[in-house]
Amino acid sequence: MKLRLLAAVLILILPTGCAPVRKAVTDIRQRSAQEEKLSLAVELIARGRTDNAAVLLDAIIIEKPVRGVTDEALFRLALLRLPSEPRTGDIAKATKLLDQLQRDYPDSPWAHQALPLSDFIAEIPARIEAAGELRRQLKTLRDLNLSLTRENKELRLNLEKLKTLDLELERKLKP
């Protein structure tokens, strides 16, 4: 009975051959290659070569996901995609990457760091709109101030003219 069970197990295992081992080796090589790319990208960022780093980070994200590597690549690429001037830049790319990070790797430390950043980025359009509204109000108030200053100056001139006319009238009435 034991011999038959052993034979059955061998018959089932032998056709699979070394496939599980090959898959494990392939996964290890892929992880190592992606870790190498990530390390190089971090080094390029430190040197200020962010465009080259972004290319490497994009390549990592496109490849088969590797936990601990792809999530960090998503976070770093999102930071690189943040525009220096939000009014002229496109924050949608960074937002999309941060959302992907939080969706695909919710337990990652990078996802936890991305959460407050995502919240801050989400508030940017409202803050830009509020700043624009404040600028419009400031312009309106400056225009109103200028108008009132002119009117005030005009009233002072008219008051001086009235004083002068009043003095002349008094002189004429006195014999």
mmCIF file with all atom_site columns, C-alpha atoms in Angstrom:
data_model
loop_
_atom_site.group_PDB
_atom_site.id
_atom_site.type_symbol
_atom_site.label_atom_id
_atom_site.label_alt_id
_atom_site.label_comp_id
_atom_site.label_asym_id
_atom_site.label_entity_id
_atom_site.label_seq_id
_atom_site.pdbx_PDB_ins_code
_atom_site.Cartn_x
_atom_site.Cartn_y
_atom_site.Cartn_z
_atom_site.occupancy
_atom_site.B_iso_or_equiv
_atom_site.pdbx_formal_charge
_atom_site.auth_seq_id
_atom_site.auth_comp_id
_atom_site.auth_asym_id
_atom_site.auth_atom_id
_atom_site.pdbx_PDB_model_num
ATOM 1   C CA . MET A 1 1   ? 0.000   0.000   0.000   1.00 0.00 ? 1   MET A CA 1
ATOM 2   C CA . LYS A 1 2   ? 2.780   2.418   0.942   1.00 0.00 ? 2   LYS A CA 1
ATOM 3   C CA . LEU A 1 3   ? 4.663   1.450   -2.162  1.00 0.00 ? 3   LEU A CA 1
ATOM 4   C CA . ARG A 1 4   ? 1.666   2.208   -4.366  1.00 0.00 ? 4   ARG A CA 1
ATOM 5   C CA . LEU A 1 5   ? 1.186   5.589   -2.671  1.00 0.00 ? 5   LEU A CA 1
ATOM 6   C CA . LEU A 1 6   ? 4.845   6.418   -3.193  1.00 0.00 ? 6   LEU A CA 1
ATOM 7   C CA . ALA A 1 7   ? 4.612   5.366   -6.832  1.00 0.00 ? 7   ALA A CA 1
ATOM 8   C CA . ALA A 1 8   ? 1.508   7.515   -7.331  1.00 0.00 ? 8   ALA A CA 1
ATOM 9   C CA . VAL A 1 9   ? 3.211   10.524  -5.776  1.00 0.00 ? 9   VAL A CA 1
ATOM 10  C CA . LEU A 1 10  ? 6.294   10.014  -7.947  1.00 0.00 ? 10  LEU A CA 1
ATOM 11  C CA . ILE A 1 11  ? 4.148   9.689   -11.064 1.00 0.00 ? 11  ILE A CA 1
ATOM 12  C CA . LEU A 1 12  ? 2.465   12.974  -10.215 1.00 0.00 ? 12  LEU A CA 1
ATOM 13  C CA . ILE A 1 13  ? 5.671   14.817  -9.298  1.00 0.00 ? 13  ILE A CA 1
ATOM 14  C CA . LEU A 1 14  ? 7.990   13.637  -12.065 1.00 0.00 ? 14  LEU A CA 1
ATOM 15  C CA . PRO A 1 15  ? 6.151   15.293  -14.980 1.00 0.00 ? 15  PRO A CA 1
ATOM 16  C CA . THR A 1 16  ? 6.390   18.673  -13.258 1.00 0.00 ? 16  THR A CA 1
ATOM 17  C CA . GLY A 1 17  ? 10.157  18.332  -13.174 1.00 0.00 ? 17  GLY A CA 1
ATOM 18  C CA . CYS A 1 18  ? 12.032  21.387  -12.006 1.00 0.00 ? 18  CYS A CA 1
ATOM 19  C CA . ALA A 1 19  ? 9.354   23.914  -12.963 1.00 0.00 ? 19  ALA A CA 1
ATOM 20  C CA . PRO A 1 20  ? 8.757   25.124  -9.397  1.00 0.00 ? 20  PRO A CA 1
ATOM 21  C CA . VAL A 1 21  ? 12.496  25.511  -8.859  1.00 0.00 ? 21  VAL A CA 1
ATOM 22  C CA . ARG A 1 22  ? 12.907  27.368  -12.163 1.00 0.00 ? 22  ARG A CA 1
ATOM 23  C CA . LYS A 1 23  ? 10.035  29.686  -11.274 1.00 0.00 ? 23  LYS A CA 1
ATOM 24  C CA . ALA A 1 24  ? 11.601  30.448  -7.897  1.00 0.00 ? 24  ALA A CA 1
ATOM 25  C CA . VAL A 1 25  ? 14.982  31.153  -9.504  1.00 0.00 ? 25  VAL A CA 1
ATOM 26  C CA . THR A 1 26  ? 13.319  33.374  -12.120 1.00 0.00 ? 26  THR A CA 1
ATOM 27  C CA . ASP A 1 27  ? 11.454  35.276  -9.407  1.00 0.00 ? 27  ASP A CA 1
ATOM 28  C CA . ILE A 1 28  ? 14.676  35.789  -7.436  1.00 0.00 ? 28  ILE A CA 1
ATOM 29  C CA . ARG A 1 29  ? 16.501  37.044  -10.539 1.00 0.00 ? 29  ARG A CA 1
ATOM 30  C CA . GLN A 1 30  ? 13.654  39.381  -11.397 1.00 0.00 ? 30  GLN A CA 1
ATOM 31  C CA . ARG A 1 31  ? 13.536  40.755  -7.850  1.00 0.00 ? 31  ARG A CA 1
ATOM 32  C CA . SER A 1 32  ? 17.298  41.246  -7.866  1.00 0.00 ? 32  SER A CA 1
ATOM 33  C CA . ALA A 1 33  ? 17.171  43.060  -11.219 1.00 0.00 ? 33  ALA A CA 1
ATOM 34  C CA . GLN A 1 34  ? 14.374  45.337  -10.036 1.00 0.00 ? 34  GLN A CA 1
ATOM 35  C CA . GLU A 1 35  ? 16.163  46.043  -6.757  1.00 0.00 ? 35  GLU A CA 1
ATOM 36  C CA . GLU A 1 36  ? 19.237  46.970  -8.777  1.00 0.00 ? 36  GLU A CA 1
ATOM 37  C CA . LYS A 1 37  ? 17.193  49.341  -10.962 1.00 0.00 ? 37  LYS A CA 1
ATOM 38  C CA . LEU A 1 38  ? 15.616  50.899  -7.885  1.00 0.00 ? 38  LEU A CA 1
ATOM 39  C CA . SER A 1 39  ? 19.003  51.380  -6.255  1.00 0.00 ? 39  SER A CA 1
ATOM 40  C CA . LEU A 1 40  ? 20.322  53.044  -9.407  1.00 0.00 ? 40  LEU A CA 1
ATOM 41  C CA . ALA A 1 41  ? 17.221  55.256  -9.612  1.00 0.00 ? 41  ALA A CA 1
ATOM 42  C CA . VAL A 1 42  ? 17.699  56.399  -6.004  1.00 0.00 ? 42  VAL A CA 1
ATOM 43  C CA . GLU A 1 43  ? 21.333  57.180  -6.769  1.00 0.00 ? 43  GLU A CA 1
ATOM 44  C CA . LEU A 1 44  ? 20.320  59.163  -9.874  1.00 0.00 ? 44  LEU A CA 1
ATOM 45  C CA . ILE A 1 45  ? 17.792  61.137  -7.833  1.00 0.00 ? 45  ILE A CA 1
ATOM 46  C CA . ALA A 1 46  ? 20.525  61.973  -5.320  1.00 0.00 ? 46  ALA A CA 1
ATOM 47  C CA . ARG A 1 47  ? 22.676  63.262  -8.192  1.00 0.00 ? 47  ARG A CA 1
ATOM 48  C CA . GLY A 1 48  ? 19.827  65.394  -9.526  1.00 0.00 ? 48  GLY A CA 1
ATOM 49  C CA . ARG A 1 49  ? 19.302  63.328  -12.666 1.00 0.00 ? 49  ARG A CA 1
ATOM 50  C CA . THR A 1 50  ? 15.590  62.933  -12.073 1.00 0.00 ? 50  THR A CA 1
ATOM 51  C CA . ASP A 1 51  ? 14.642  62.376  -15.722 1.00 0.00 ? 51  ASP A CA 1
ATOM 52  C CA . ASN A 1 52  ? 16.879  59.304  -15.935 1.00 0.00 ? 52  ASN A CA 1
ATOM 53  C CA . ALA A 1 53  ? 15.615  58.087  -12.572 1.00 0.00 ? 53  ALA A CA 1
ATOM 54  C CA . ALA A 1 54  ? 12.007  58.463  -13.746 1.00 0.00 ? 54  ALA A CA 1
ATOM 55  C CA . VAL A 1 55  ? 12.724  56.233  -16.747 1.00 0.00 ? 55  VAL A CA 1
ATOM 56  C CA . LEU A 1 56  ? 14.088  53.502  -14.466 1.00 0.00 ? 56  LEU A CA 1
ATOM 57  C CA . LEU A 1 57  ? 11.197  53.839  -12.034 1.00 0.00 ? 57  LEU A CA 1
ATOM 58  C CA . ASP A 1 58  ? 8.710   53.619  -14.917 1.00 0.00 ? 58  ASP A CA 1
ATOM 59  C CA . ALA A 1 59  ? 10.425  50.421  -16.060 1.00 0.00 ? 59  ALA A CA 1
ATOM 60  C CA . ILE A 1 60  ? 10.117  48.905  -12.578 1.00 0.00 ? 60  ILE A CA 1
ATOM 61  C CA . ILE A 1 61  ? 6.418   49.726  -12.418 1.00 0.00 ? 61  ILE A CA 1
ATOM 62  C CA . ILE A 1 62  ? 5.721   48.224  -15.838 1.00 0.00 ? 62  ILE A CA 1
ATOM 63  C CA . GLU A 1 63  ? 7.411   44.930  -14.972 1.00 0.00 ? 63  GLU A CA 1
ATOM 64  C CA . LYS A 1 64  ? 5.914   42.171  -12.854 1.00 0.00 ? 64  LYS A CA 1
ATOM 65  C CA . PRO A 1 65  ? 5.145   43.619  -9.395  1.00 0.00 ? 65  PRO A CA 1
ATOM 66  C CA . VAL A 1 66  ? 7.628   42.874  -6.626  1.00 0.00 ? 66  VAL A CA 1
ATOM 67  C CA . ARG A 1 67  ? 6.477   43.819  -3.141  1.00 0.00 ? 67  ARG A CA 1
ATOM 68  C CA . GLY A 1 68  ? 8.964   46.129  -1.465  1.00 0.00 ? 68  GLY A CA 1
ATOM 69  C CA . VAL A 1 69  ? 10.370  47.310  -4.786  1.00 0.00 ? 69  VAL A CA 1
ATOM 70  C CA . THR A 1 70  ? 7.424   48.267  -6.973  1.00 0.00 ? 70  THR A CA 1
ATOM 71  C CA . ASP A 1 71  ? 5.674   50.079  -4.134  1.00 0.00 ? 71  ASP A CA 1
ATOM 72  C CA . GLU A 1 72  ? 8.767   52.162  -3.394  1.00 0.00 ? 72  GLU A CA 1
ATOM 73  C CA . ALA A 1 73  ? 9.175   52.860  -7.106  1.00 0.00 ? 73  ALA A CA 1
ATOM 74  C CA . LEU A 1 74  ? 5.562   54.078  -7.286  1.00 0.00 ? 74  LEU A CA 1
ATOM 75  C CA . PHE A 1 75  ? 6.103   56.427  -4.347  1.00 0.00 ? 75  PHE A CA 1
ATOM 76  C CA . ARG A 1 76  ? 9.373   57.843  -5.651  1.00 0.00 ? 76  ARG A CA 1
ATOM 77  C CA . LEU A 1 77  ? 7.988   58.275  -9.163  1.00 0.00 ? 77  LEU A CA 1
ATOM 78  C CA . ALA A 1 78  ? 4.930   60.070  -7.758  1.00 0.00 ? 78  ALA A CA 1
ATOM 79  C CA . LEU A 1 79  ? 7.263   62.509  -6.006  1.00 0.00 ? 79  LEU A CA 1
ATOM 80  C CA . LEU A 1 80  ? 9.148   63.078  -9.246  1.00 0.00 ? 80  LEU A CA 1
ATOM 81  C CA . ARG A 1 81  ? 5.877   63.660  -11.110 1.00 0.00 ? 81  ARG A CA 1
ATOM 82  C CA . LEU A 1 82  ? 4.794   66.405  -8.718  1.00 0.00 ? 82  LEU A CA 1
ATOM 83  C CA . PRO A 1 83  ? 5.149   69.694  -10.578 1.00 0.00 ? 83  PRO A CA 1
ATOM 84  C CA . SER A 1 84  ? 7.235   72.436  -9.020  1.00 0.00 ? 84  SER A CA 1
ATOM 85  C CA . GLU A 1 85  ? 4.456   74.924  -9.785  1.00 0.00 ? 85  GLU A CA 1
ATOM 86  C CA . PRO A 1 86  ? 1.033   73.328  -9.215  1.00 0.00 ? 86  PRO A CA 1
ATOM 87  C CA . ARG A 1 87  ? -0.844  75.996  -11.151 1.00 0.00 ? 87  ARG A CA 1
ATOM 88  C CA . THR A 1 88  ? 1.044   75.232  -14.331 1.00 0.00 ? 88  THR A CA 1
ATOM 89  C CA . GLY A 1 89  ? 1.885   71.603  -13.693 1.00 0.00 ? 89  GLY A CA 1
ATOM 90  C CA . ASP A 1 90  ? -0.173  68.502  -13.931 1.00 0.00 ? 90  ASP A CA 1
ATOM 91  C CA . ILE A 1 91  ? -0.771  66.927  -10.539 1.00 0.00 ? 91  ILE A CA 1
ATOM 92  C CA . ALA A 1 92  ? -2.952  64.177  -12.020 1.00 0.00 ? 92  ALA A CA 1
ATOM 93  C CA . LYS A 1 93  ? 0.053   61.957  -12.838 1.00 0.00 ? 93  LYS A CA 1
ATOM 94  C CA . ALA A 1 94  ? 1.327   62.036  -9.273  1.00 0.00 ? 94  ALA A CA 1
ATOM 95  C CA . THR A 1 95  ? -2.164  61.486  -7.894  1.00 0.00 ? 95  THR A CA 1
ATOM 96  C CA . LYS A 1 96  ? -2.691  58.479  -10.157 1.00 0.00 ? 96  LYS A CA 1
ATOM 97  C CA . LEU A 1 97  ? 0.573   56.889  -9.004  1.00 0.00 ? 97  LEU A CA 1
ATOM 98  C CA . LEU A 1 98  ? -0.193  57.481  -5.325  1.00 0.00 ? 98  LEU A CA 1
ATOM 99  C CA . ASP A 1 99  ? -3.687  56.032  -5.776  1.00 0.00 ? 99  ASP A CA 1
ATOM 100 C CA . GLN A 1 100 ? -2.205  52.960  -7.485  1.00 0.00 ? 100 GLN A CA 1
ATOM 101 C CA . LEU A 1 101 ? 0.257   52.564  -4.614  1.00 0.00 ? 101 LEU A CA 1
ATOM 102 C CA . GLN A 1 102 ? -2.485  52.716  -1.995  1.00 0.00 ? 102 GLN A CA 1
ATOM 103 C CA . ARG A 1 103 ? -4.751  50.393  -3.987  1.00 0.00 ? 103 ARG A CA 1
ATOM 104 C CA . ASP A 1 104 ? -2.176  47.722  -4.905  1.00 0.00 ? 104 ASP A CA 1
ATOM 105 C CA . TYR A 1 105 ? -0.006  47.847  -1.752  1.00 0.00 ? 105 TYR A CA 1
ATOM 106 C CA . PRO A 1 106 ? -2.246  48.972  1.128   1.00 0.00 ? 106 PRO A CA 1
ATOM 107 C CA . ASP A 1 107 ? 0.036   47.447  3.794   1.00 0.00 ? 107 ASP A CA 1
ATOM 108 C CA . SER A 1 108 ? 3.235   48.941  2.406   1.00 0.00 ? 108 SER A CA 1
ATOM 109 C CA . PRO A 1 109 ? 5.060   51.552  4.489   1.00 0.00 ? 109 PRO A CA 1
ATOM 110 C CA . TRP A 1 110 ? 5.232   53.597  1.282   1.00 0.00 ? 110 TRP A CA 1
ATOM 111 C CA . ALA A 1 111 ? 1.425   53.542  1.038   1.00 0.00 ? 111 ALA A CA 1
ATOM 112 C CA . HIS A 1 112 ? 1.192   54.803  4.610   1.00 0.00 ? 112 HIS A CA 1
ATOM 113 C CA . GLN A 1 113 ? 3.527   57.679  3.738   1.00 0.00 ? 113 GLN A CA 1
ATOM 114 C CA . ALA A 1 114 ? 1.553   58.357  0.566   1.00 0.00 ? 114 ALA A CA 1
ATOM 115 C CA . LEU A 1 115 ? -1.750  58.868  2.381   1.00 0.00 ? 115 LEU A CA 1
ATOM 116 C CA . PRO A 1 116 ? -1.091  62.348  3.837   1.00 0.00 ? 116 PRO A CA 1
ATOM 117 C CA . LEU A 1 117 ? 0.624   63.352  0.612   1.00 0.00 ? 117 LEU A CA 1
ATOM 118 C CA . SER A 1 118 ? -2.446  62.270  -1.386  1.00 0.00 ? 118 SER A CA 1
ATOM 119 C CA . ASP A 1 119 ? -4.687  64.251  0.943   1.00 0.00 ? 119 ASP A CA 1
ATOM 120 C CA . PHE A 1 120 ? -2.490  67.325  0.567   1.00 0.00 ? 120 PHE A CA 1
ATOM 121 C CA . ILE A 1 121 ? -2.402  67.003  -3.225  1.00 0.00 ? 121 ILE A CA 1
ATOM 122 C CA . ALA A 1 122 ? -6.179  66.587  -3.328  1.00 0.00 ? 122 ALA A CA 1
ATOM 123 C CA . GLU A 1 123 ? -6.540  69.963  -1.591  1.00 0.00 ? 123 GLU A CA 1
ATOM 124 C CA . ILE A 1 124 ? -4.295  71.801  -4.054  1.00 0.00 ? 124 ILE A CA 1
ATOM 125 C CA . PRO A 1 125 ? -6.995  72.679  -6.639  1.00 0.00 ? 125 PRO A CA 1
ATOM 126 C CA . ALA A 1 126 ? -9.251  74.124  -3.922  1.00 0.00 ? 126 ALA A CA 1
ATOM 127 C CA . ARG A 1 127 ? -6.336  76.104  -2.489  1.00 0.00 ? 127 ARG A CA 1
ATOM 128 C CA . ILE A 1 128 ? -5.431  77.414  -5.941  1.00 0.00 ? 128 ILE A CA 1
ATOM 129 C CA . GLU A 1 129 ? -9.043  78.456  -6.477  1.00 0.00 ? 129 GLU A CA 1
ATOM 130 C CA . ALA A 1 130 ? -9.142  80.151  -3.065  1.00 0.00 ? 130 ALA A CA 1
ATOM 131 C CA . ALA A 1 131 ? -5.885  81.968  -3.823  1.00 0.00 ? 131 ALA A CA 1
ATOM 132 C CA . GLY A 1 132 ? -7.326  83.112  -7.159  1.00 0.00 ? 132 GLY A CA 1
ATOM 133 C CA . GLU A 1 133 ? -10.458 84.383  -5.422  1.00 0.00 ? 133 GLU A CA 1
ATOM 134 C CA . LEU A 1 134 ? -8.316  86.258  -2.884  1.00 0.00 ? 134 LEU A CA 1
ATOM 135 C CA . ARG A 1 135 ? -6.304  87.819  -5.726  1.00 0.00 ? 135 ARG A CA 1
ATOM 136 C CA . ARG A 1 136 ? -9.519  88.964  -7.405  1.00 0.00 ? 136 ARG A CA 1
ATOM 137 C CA . GLN A 1 137 ? -10.767 90.432  -4.110  1.00 0.00 ? 137 GLN A CA 1
ATOM 138 C CA . LEU A 1 138 ? -7.428  92.155  -3.570  1.00 0.00 ? 138 LEU A CA 1
ATOM 139 C CA . LYS A 1 139 ? -7.576  93.706  -7.046  1.00 0.00 ? 139 LYS A CA 1
ATOM 140 C CA . THR A 1 140 ? -11.141 94.873  -6.430  1.00 0.00 ? 140 THR A CA 1
ATOM 141 C CA . LEU A 1 141 ? -10.154 96.383  -3.076  1.00 0.00 ? 141 LEU A CA 1
ATOM 142 C CA . ARG A 1 142 ? -7.115  98.114  -4.591  1.00 0.00 ? 142 ARG A CA 1
ATOM 143 C CA . ASP A 1 143 ? -9.272  99.562  -7.354  1.00 0.00 ? 143 ASP A CA 1
ATOM 144 C CA . LEU A 1 144 ? -11.823 100.707 -4.776  1.00 0.00 ? 144 LEU A CA 1
ATOM 145 C CA . ASN A 1 145 ? -9.061  102.203 -2.619  1.00 0.00 ? 145 ASN A CA 1
ATOM 146 C CA . LEU A 1 146 ? -7.652  104.077 -5.617  1.00 0.00 ? 146 LEU A CA 1
ATOM 147 C CA . SER A 1 147 ? -11.105 105.367 -6.488  1.00 0.00 ? 147 SER A CA 1
ATOM 148 C CA . LEU A 1 148 ? -11.740 106.503 -2.910  1.00 0.00 ? 148 LEU A CA 1
ATOM 149 C CA . THR A 1 149 ? -8.320  108.167 -2.749  1.00 0.00 ? 149 THR A CA 1
ATOM 150 C CA . ARG A 1 150 ? -9.104  110.137 -5.917  1.00 0.00 ? 150 ARG A CA 1
ATOM 151 C CA . GLU A 1 151 ? -12.530 111.072 -4.603  1.00 0.00 ? 151 GLU A CA 1
ATOM 152 C CA . ASN A 1 152 ? -11.000 112.122 -1.278  1.00 0.00 ? 152 ASN A CA 1
ATOM 153 C CA . LYS A 1 153 ? -8.455  114.303 -3.073  1.00 0.00 ? 153 LYS A CA 1
ATOM 154 C CA . GLU A 1 154 ? -11.205 115.840 -5.182  1.00 0.00 ? 154 GLU A CA 1
ATOM 155 C CA . LEU A 1 155 ? -13.292 116.562 -2.078  1.00 0.00 ? 155 LEU A CA 1
ATOM 156 C CA . ARG A 1 156 ? -10.309 118.247 -0.389  1.00 0.00 ? 156 ARG A CA 1
ATOM 157 C CA . LEU A 1 157 ? -9.790  120.457 -3.436  1.00 0.00 ? 157 LEU A CA 1
ATOM 158 C CA . ASN A 1 158 ? -13.472 121.359 -3.471  1.00 0.00 ? 158 ASN A CA 1
ATOM 159 C CA . LEU A 1 159 ? -13.337 122.106 0.257   1.00 0.00 ? 159 LEU A CA 1
ATOM 160 C CA . GLU A 1 160 ? -10.348 124.415 -0.274  1.00 0.00 ? 160 GLU A CA 1
ATOM 161 C CA . LYS A 1 161 ? -12.207 126.164 -3.099  1.00 0.00 ? 161 LYS A CA 1
ATOM 162 C CA . LEU A 1 162 ? -15.245 126.607 -0.867  1.00 0.00 ? 162 LEU A CA 1
ATOM 163 C CA . LYS A 1 163 ? -13.072 128.048 1.890   1.00 0.00 ? 163 LYS A CA 1
ATOM 164 C CA . THR A 1 164 ? -11.498 130.440 -0.581  1.00 0.00 ? 164 THR A CA 1
ATOM 165 C CA . LEU A 1 165 ? -14.905 131.481 -1.931  1.00 0.00 ? 165 LEU A CA 1
ATOM 166 C CA . ASP A 1 166 ? -16.227 131.916 1.601   1.00 0.00 ? 166 ASP A CA 1
ATOM 167 C CA . LEU A 1 167 ? -13.296 134.170 2.496   1.00 0.00 ? 167 LEU A CA 1
ATOM 168 C CA . GLU A 1 168 ? -13.795 136.222 -0.665  1.00 0.00 ? 168 GLU A CA 1
ATOM 169 C CA . LEU A 1 169 ? -17.503 136.552 0.084   1.00 0.00 ? 169 LEU A CA 1
ATOM 170 C CA . GLU A 1 170 ? -16.737 137.734 3.623   1.00 0.00 ? 170 GLU A CA 1
ATOM 171 C CA . ARG A 1 171 ? -14.299 140.334 2.290   1.00 0.00 ? 171 ARG A CA 1
ATOM 172 C CA . LYS A 1 172 ? -16.848 141.619 -0.169  1.00 0.00 ? 172 LYS A CA 1
ATOM 173 C CA . LEU A 1 173 ? -19.537 141.865 2.472   1.00 0.00 ? 173 LEU A CA 1
ATOM 174 C CA . LYS A 1 174 ? -17.293 143.807 4.875   1.00 0.00 ? 174 LYS A CA 1
ATOM 175 C CA . PRO A 1 175 ? -17.092 147.513 4.029   1.00 0.00 ? 175 PRO A CA 1
#
